[in-house]
Coordinates of N, CA and C in Angstrom, one line a residue:
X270 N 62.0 76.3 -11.5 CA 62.2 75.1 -10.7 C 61.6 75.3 -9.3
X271 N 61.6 76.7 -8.7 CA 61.3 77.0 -7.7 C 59.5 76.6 -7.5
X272 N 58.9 77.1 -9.0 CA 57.5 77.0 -8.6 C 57.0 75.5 -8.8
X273 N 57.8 74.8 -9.8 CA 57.6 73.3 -9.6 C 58.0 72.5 -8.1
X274 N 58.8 72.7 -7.3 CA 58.8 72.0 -6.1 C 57.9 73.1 -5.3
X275 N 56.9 73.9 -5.2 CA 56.1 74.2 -4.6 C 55.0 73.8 -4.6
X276 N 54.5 73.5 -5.9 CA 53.5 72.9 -6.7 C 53.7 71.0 -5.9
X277 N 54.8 71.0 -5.8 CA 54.7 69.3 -6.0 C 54.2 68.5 -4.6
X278 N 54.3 69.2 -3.7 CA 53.4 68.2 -2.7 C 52.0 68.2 -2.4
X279 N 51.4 68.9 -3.9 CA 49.7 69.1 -4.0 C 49.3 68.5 -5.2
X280 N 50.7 68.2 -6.0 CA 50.0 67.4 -7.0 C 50.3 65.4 -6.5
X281 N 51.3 64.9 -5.7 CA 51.8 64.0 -5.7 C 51.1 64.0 -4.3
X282 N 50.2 62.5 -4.1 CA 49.8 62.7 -3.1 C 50.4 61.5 -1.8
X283 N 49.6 61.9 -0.8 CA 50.3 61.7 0.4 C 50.5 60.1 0.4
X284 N 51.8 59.5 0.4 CA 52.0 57.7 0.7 C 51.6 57.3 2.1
X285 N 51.8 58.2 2.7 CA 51.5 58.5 4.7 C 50.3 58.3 4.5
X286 N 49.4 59.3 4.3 CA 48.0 59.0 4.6 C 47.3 57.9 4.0
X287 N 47.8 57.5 2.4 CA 47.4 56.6 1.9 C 47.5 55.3 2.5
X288 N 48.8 54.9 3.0 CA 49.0 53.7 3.7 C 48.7 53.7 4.9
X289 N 48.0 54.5 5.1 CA 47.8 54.8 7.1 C 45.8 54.7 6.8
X290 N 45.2 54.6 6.0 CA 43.8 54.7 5.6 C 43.5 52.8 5.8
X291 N 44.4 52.0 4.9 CA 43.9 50.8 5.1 C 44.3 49.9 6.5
X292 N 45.6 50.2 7.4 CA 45.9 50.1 8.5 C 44.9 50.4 9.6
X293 N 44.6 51.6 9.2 CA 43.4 52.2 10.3 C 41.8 51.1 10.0
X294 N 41.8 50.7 8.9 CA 40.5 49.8 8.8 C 40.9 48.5 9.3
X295 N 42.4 47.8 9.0 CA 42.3 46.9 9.6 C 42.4 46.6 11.6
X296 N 42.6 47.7 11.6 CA 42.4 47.9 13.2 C 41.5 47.9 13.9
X297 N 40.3 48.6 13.1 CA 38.9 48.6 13.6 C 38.2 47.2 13.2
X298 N 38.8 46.7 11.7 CA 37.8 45.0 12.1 C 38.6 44.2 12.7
X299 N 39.7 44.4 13.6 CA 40.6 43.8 14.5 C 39.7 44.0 15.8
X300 N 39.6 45.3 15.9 CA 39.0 45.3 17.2 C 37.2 44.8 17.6
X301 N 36.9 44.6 16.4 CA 35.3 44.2 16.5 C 35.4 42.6 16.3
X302 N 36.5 42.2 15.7 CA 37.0 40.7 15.9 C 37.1 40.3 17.6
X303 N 38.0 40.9 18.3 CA 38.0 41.0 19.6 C 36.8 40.8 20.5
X304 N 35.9 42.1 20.3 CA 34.7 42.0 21.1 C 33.9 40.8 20.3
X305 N 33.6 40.5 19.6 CA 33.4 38.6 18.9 C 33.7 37.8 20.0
X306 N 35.0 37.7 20.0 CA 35.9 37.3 21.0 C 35.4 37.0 22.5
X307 N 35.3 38.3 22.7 CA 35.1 38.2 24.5 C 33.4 37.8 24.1
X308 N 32.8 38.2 23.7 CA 31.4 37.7 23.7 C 31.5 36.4 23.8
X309 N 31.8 35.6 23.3 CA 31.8 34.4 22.5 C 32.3 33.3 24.7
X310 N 33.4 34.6 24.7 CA 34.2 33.2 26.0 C 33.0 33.8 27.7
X311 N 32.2 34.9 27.0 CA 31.7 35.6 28.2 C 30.3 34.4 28.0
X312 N 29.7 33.9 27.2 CA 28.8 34.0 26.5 C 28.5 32.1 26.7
X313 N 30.1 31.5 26.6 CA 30.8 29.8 27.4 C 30.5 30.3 28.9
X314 N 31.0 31.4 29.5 CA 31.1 31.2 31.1 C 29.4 31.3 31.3
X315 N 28.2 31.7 30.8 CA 27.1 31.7 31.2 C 26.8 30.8 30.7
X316 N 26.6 30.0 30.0 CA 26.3 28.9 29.4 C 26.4 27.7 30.7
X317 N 27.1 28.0 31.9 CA 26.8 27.1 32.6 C 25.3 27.2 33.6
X318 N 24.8 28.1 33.5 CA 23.1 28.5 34.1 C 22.5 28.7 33.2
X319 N 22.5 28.7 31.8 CA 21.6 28.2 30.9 C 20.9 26.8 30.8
X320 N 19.7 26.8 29.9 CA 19.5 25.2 30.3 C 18.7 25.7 28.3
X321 N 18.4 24.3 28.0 CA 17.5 24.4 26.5 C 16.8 25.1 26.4
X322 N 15.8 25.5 27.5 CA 14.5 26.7 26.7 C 15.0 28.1 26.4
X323 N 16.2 28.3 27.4 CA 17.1 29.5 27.0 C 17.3 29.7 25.7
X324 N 18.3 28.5 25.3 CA 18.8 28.3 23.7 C 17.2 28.7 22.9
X325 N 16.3 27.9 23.2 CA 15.3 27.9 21.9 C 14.8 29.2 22.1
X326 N 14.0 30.0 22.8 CA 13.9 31.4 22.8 C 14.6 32.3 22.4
X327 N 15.7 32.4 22.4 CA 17.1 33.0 21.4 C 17.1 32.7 20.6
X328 N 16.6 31.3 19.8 CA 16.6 30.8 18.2 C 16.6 32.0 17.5
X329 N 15.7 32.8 17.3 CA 15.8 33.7 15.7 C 17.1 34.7 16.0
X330 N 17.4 34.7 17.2 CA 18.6 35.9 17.4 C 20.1 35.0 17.1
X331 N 20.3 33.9 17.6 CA 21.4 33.3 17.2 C 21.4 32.3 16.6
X332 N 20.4 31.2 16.1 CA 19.9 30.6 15.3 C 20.6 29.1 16.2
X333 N 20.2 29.2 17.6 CA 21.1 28.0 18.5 C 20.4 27.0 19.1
X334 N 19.3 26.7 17.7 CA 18.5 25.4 18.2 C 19.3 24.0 17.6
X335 N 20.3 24.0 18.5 CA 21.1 23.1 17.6 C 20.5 21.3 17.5
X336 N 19.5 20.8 18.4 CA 18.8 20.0 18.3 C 18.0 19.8 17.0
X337 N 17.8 20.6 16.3 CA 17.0 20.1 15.4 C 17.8 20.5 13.7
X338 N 18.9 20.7 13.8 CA 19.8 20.3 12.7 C 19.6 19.1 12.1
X339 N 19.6 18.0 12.8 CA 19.5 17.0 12.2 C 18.1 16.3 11.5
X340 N 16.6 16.4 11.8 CA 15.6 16.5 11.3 C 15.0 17.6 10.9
X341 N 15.7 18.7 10.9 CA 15.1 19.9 9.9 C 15.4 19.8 8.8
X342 N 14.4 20.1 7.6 CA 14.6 20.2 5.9 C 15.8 21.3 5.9
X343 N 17.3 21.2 5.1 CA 17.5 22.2 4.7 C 17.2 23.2 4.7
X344 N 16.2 23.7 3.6 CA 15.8 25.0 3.4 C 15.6 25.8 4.8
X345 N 15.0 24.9 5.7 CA 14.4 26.1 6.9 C 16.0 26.2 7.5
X346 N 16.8 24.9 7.7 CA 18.1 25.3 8.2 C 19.3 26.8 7.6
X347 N 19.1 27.0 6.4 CA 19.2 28.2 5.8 C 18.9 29.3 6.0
X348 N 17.2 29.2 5.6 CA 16.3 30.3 6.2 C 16.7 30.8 7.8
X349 N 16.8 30.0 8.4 CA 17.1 30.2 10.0 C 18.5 31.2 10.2
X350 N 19.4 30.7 9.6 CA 20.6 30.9 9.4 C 20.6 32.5 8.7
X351 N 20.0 32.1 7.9 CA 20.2 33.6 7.1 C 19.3 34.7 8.0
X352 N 18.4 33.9 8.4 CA 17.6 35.5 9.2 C 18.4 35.9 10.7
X353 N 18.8 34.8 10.8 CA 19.8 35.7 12.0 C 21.0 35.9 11.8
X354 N 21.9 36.2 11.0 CA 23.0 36.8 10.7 C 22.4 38.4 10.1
X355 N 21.0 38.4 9.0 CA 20.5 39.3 8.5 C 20.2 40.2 9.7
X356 N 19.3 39.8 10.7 CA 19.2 40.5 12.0 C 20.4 41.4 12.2
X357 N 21.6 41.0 12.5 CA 22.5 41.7 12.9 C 22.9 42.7 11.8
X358 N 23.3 42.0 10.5 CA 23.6 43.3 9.6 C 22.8 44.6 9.4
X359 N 21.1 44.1 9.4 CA 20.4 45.5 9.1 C 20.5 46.1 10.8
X360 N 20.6 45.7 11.6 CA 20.8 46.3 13.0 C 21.8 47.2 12.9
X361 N 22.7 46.9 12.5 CA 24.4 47.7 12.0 C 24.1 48.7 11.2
X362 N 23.4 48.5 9.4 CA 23.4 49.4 8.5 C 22.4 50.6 9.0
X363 N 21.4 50.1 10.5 CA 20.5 51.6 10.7 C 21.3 51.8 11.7
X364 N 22.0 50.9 12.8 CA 22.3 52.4 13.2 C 23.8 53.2 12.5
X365 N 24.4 52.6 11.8 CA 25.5 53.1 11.0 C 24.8 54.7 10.2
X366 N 24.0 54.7 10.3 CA 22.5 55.9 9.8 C 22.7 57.0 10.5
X367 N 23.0 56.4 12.0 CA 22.9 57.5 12.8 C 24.0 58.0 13.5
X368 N 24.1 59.2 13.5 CA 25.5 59.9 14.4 C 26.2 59.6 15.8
X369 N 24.9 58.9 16.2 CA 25.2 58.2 17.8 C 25.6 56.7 17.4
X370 N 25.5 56.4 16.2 CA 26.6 54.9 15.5 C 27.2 54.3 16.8
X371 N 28.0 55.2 16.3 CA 29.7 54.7 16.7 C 29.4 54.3 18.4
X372 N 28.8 55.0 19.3 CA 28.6 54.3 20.7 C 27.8 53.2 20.6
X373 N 27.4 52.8 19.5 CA 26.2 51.3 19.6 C 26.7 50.6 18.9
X374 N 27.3 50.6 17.6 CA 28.0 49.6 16.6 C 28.4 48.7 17.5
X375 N 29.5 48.8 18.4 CA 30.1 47.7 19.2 C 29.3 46.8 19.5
X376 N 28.5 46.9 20.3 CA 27.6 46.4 20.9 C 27.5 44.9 20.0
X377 N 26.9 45.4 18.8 CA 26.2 44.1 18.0 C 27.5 43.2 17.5
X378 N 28.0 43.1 17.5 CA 29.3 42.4 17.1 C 29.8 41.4 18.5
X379 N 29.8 42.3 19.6 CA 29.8 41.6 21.1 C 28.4 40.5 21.2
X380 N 27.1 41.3 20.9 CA 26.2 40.5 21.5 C 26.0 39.0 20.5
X381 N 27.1 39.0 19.2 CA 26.6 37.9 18.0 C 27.7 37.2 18.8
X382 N 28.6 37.3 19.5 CA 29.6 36.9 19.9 C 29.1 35.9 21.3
X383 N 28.0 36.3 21.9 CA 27.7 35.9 23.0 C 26.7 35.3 22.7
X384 N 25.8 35.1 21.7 CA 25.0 34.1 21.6 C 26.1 32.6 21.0
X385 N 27.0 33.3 20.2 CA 27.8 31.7 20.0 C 28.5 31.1 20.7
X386 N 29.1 31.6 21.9 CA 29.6 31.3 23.1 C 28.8 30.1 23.9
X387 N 27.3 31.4 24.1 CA 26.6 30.4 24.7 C 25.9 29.3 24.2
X388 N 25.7 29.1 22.8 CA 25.3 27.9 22.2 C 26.9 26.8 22.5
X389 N 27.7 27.0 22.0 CA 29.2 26.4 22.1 C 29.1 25.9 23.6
X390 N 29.0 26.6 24.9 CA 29.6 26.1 26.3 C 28.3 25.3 26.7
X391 N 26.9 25.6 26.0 CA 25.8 24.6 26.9 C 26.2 23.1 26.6
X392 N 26.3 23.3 24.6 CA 26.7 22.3 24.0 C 28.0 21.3 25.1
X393 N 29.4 21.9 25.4 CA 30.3 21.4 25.9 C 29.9 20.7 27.1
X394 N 29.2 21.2 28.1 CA 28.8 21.5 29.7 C 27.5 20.4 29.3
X395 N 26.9 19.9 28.2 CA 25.5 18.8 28.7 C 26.4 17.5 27.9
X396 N 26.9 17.7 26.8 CA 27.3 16.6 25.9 C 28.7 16.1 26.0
X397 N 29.2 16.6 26.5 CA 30.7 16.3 26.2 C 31.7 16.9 25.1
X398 N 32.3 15.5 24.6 CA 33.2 15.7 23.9 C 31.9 15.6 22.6
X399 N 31.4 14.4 22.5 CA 30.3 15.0 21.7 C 30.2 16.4 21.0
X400 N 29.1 16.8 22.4 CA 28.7 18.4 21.7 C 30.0 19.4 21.2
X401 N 31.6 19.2 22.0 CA 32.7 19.9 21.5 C 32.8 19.6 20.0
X402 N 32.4 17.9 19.6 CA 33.0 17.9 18.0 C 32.0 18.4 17.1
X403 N 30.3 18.5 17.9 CA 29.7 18.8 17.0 C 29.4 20.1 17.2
X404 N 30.3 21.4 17.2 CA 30.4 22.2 17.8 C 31.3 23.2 16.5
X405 N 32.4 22.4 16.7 CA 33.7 22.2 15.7 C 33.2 22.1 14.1
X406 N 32.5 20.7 14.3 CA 32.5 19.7 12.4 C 30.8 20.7 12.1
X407 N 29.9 21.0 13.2 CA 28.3 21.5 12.2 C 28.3 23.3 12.6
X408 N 28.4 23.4 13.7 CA 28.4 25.1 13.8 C 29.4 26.1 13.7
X409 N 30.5 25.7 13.8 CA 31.6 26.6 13.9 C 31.8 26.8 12.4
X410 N 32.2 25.7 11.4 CA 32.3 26.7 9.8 C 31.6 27.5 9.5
X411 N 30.2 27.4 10.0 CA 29.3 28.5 9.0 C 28.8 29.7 10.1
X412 N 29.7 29.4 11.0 CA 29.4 30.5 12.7 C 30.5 31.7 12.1
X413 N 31.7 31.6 11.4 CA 33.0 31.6 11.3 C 32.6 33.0 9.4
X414 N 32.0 32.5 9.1 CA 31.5 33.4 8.1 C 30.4 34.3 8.5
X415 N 29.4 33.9 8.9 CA 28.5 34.8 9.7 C 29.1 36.7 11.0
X416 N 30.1 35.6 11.2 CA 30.7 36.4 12.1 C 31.5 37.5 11.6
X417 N 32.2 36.8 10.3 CA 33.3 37.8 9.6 C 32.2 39.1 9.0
X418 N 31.0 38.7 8.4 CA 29.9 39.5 7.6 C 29.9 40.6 9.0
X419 N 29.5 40.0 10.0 CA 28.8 40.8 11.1 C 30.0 41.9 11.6
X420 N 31.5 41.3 11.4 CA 32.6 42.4 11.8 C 32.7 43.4 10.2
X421 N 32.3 42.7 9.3 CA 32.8 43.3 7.9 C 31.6 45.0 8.3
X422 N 30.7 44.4 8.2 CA 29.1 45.5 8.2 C 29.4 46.2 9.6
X423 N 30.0 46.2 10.5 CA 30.1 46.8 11.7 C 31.0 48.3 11.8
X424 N 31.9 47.3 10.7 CA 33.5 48.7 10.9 C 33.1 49.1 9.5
X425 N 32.2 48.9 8.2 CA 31.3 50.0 7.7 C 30.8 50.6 8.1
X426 N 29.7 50.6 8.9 CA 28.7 51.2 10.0 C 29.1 51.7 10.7
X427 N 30.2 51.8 11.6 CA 31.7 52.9 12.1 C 31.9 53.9 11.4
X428 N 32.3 53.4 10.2 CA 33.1 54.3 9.2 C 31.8 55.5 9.1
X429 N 31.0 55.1 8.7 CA 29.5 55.7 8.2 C 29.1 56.8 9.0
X430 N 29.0 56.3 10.2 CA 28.2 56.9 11.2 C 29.4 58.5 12.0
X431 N 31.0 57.7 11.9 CA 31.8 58.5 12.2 C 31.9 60.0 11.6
X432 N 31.8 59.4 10.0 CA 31.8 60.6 8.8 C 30.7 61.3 9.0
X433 N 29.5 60.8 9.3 CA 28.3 61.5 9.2 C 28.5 62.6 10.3
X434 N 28.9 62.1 11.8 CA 29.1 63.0 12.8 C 29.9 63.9 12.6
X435 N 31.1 63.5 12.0 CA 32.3 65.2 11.7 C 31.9 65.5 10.6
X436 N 31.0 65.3 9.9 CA 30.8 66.2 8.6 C 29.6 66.9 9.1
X437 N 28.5 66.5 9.9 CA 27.1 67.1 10.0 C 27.4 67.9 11.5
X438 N 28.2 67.7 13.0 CA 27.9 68.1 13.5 C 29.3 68.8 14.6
X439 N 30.4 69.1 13.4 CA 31.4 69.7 13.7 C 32.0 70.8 12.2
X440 N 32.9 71.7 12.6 CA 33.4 72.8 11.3 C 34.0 71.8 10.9
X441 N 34.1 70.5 10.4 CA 35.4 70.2 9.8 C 34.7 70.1 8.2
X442 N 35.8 70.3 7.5 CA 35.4 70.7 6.2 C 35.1 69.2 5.3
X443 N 35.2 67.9 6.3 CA 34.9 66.8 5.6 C 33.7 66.9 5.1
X444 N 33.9 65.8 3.7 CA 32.6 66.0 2.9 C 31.4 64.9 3.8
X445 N 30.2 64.9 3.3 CA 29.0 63.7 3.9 C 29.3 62.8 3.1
X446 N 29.4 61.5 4.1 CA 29.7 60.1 3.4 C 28.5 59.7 2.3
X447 N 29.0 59.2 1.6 CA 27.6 58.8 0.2 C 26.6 57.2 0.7
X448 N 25.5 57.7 0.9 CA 24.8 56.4 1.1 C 25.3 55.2 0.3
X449 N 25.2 55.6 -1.2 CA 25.1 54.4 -1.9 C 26.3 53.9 -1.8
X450 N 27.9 54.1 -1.2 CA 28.6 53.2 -1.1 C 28.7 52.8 0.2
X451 N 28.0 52.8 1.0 CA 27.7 52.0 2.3 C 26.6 51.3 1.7
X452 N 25.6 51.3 1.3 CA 24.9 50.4 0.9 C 25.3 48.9 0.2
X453 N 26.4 49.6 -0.9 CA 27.5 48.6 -1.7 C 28.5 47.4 -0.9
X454 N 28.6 48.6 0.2 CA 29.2 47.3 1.2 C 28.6 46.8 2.0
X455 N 27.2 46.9 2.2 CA 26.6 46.6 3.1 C 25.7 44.9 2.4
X456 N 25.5 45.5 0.9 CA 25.8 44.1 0.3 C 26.5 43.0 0.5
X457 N 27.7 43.9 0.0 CA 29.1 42.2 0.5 C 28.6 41.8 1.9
X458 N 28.6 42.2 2.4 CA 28.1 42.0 3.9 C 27.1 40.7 3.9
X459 N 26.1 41.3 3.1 CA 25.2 40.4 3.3 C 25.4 39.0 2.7
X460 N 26.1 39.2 1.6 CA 26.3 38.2 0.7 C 27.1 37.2 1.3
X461 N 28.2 37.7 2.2 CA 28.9 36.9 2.9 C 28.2 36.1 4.0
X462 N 27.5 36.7 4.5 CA 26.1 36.3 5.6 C 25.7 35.3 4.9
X463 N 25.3 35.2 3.6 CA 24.3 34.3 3.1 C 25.1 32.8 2.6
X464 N 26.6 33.3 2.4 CA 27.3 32.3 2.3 C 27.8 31.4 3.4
X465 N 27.7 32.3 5.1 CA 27.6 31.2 6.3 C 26.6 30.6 6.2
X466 N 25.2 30.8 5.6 CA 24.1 30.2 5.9 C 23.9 29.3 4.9
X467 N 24.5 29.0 3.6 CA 24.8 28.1 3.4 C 25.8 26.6 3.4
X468 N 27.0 27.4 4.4 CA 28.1 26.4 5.2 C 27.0 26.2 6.0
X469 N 26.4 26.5 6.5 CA 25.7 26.4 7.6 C 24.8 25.1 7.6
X470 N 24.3 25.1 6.8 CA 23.1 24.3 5.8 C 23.8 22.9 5.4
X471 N 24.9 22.9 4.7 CA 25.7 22.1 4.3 C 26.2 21.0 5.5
X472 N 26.7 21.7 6.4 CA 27.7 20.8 7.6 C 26.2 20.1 8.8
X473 N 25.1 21.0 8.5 CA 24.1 20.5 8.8 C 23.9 19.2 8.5
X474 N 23.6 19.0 7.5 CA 23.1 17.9 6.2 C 24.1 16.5 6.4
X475 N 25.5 17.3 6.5 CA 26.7 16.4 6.0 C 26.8 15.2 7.7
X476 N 27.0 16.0 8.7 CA 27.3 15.8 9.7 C 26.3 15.5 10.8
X477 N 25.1 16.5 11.0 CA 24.3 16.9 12.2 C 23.4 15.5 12.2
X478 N 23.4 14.5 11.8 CA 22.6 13.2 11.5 C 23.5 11.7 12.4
X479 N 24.6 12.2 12.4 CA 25.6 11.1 12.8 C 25.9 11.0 14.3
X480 N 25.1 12.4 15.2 CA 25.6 12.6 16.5 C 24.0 12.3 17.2
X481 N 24.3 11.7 18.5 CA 23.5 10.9 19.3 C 22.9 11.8 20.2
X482 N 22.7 12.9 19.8 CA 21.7 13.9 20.4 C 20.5 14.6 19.5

């Protein structure tokens, strides 16, 4: 009896750390949710010394030519969509690569945060109530998926870059994280990216034709 309850807290494993593993992830895409967040209301407060050549020069970075939703084909409205959400993910998965990660990940999650802000407050600040509903009803659904992809791929690329650092450049006896399942999620990532860009495309088509800008 004696050697079985010595044996038994190596074979039965830990409920603590197990339930303390997905808590700990939901806290880090809580916190990259956040800096989204502050980007996004930092990003409205500049938007008032912005003017349109700003927005269009930023186009491939945040995709905030929102003028031409309404006579663009689809397809490029997509394309547009998808290369800048893509921007940010492969931005995330190299430096998630590297050990200095973890001080730069933040960053890109803040800065996707601040290009929608400032597309959102120019919109508000030249059009009105207008640009607030076309804001709401054509950019904000497929802004709203883009964004989740960009926190999803961020706190992988945390996770990645963290492991890499205590396994490569401290004694701790963790093992080195496996590329191919960061890759695996760096998929979903994408895939979810590709699904803003088709809300994207859609609320375009449906809506962006009916407003007087």
């Amino acid at each position: 009896m004696r050697i079985l309850l010595q044996r038994l807290p190596k074979a039965v494993p830990d409920k603590e750390k197990s339930c303390r593993a997905p808590s700990e992830d939901r806290r880090l895409e809580l916190f990259f949710a956040l800096l989204v967040l502050a980007g996004t209301f930092l990003g409205a407060f500049l938007a008032r010394r912005a003017d349109a050549s700003v927005l269009e020069k930023l186009d491939f970075l945040f995709n905030s030519n929102f003028a031409q939703r309404a006579d663009t084909p689809s397809i490029r409205v997509f394309l547009a969509s998808a290369a800048s959400v893509s921007f940010f993910l492969i931005a995330e998965f190299l430096t998630g690569l590297a050990v200095w990660g973890v001080g730069v990940v933040p960053l890109l999650p803040f800065v996707r945060g601040l290009g929608l802000g400032m597309t959102g407050g120019y919109l508000l600040f030249t059009e009105g109530s207008w640009g607030f509903v076309f804001y709401l009803s054509v950019l904000l659904p497929g802004a709203f998926f883009s964004c989740l992809s960009v926190i999803w791929e961020a706190s992988f690329a945390m996770r990645f870059s963290w492991q890499l650092r205590k396994s490569g450049l401290t004694d701790s006896e963790m093992e080195a994280p496996h590329i191919s399942t960061f890759l695996q999620q760096t998929g979903k990532a994408l895939l979810l990216g590709f699904v803003g860009a088709a809300v994207d495309t859609l609320t375009a088509t449906a809506f962006a034709p009916y407003f007087p800008f």
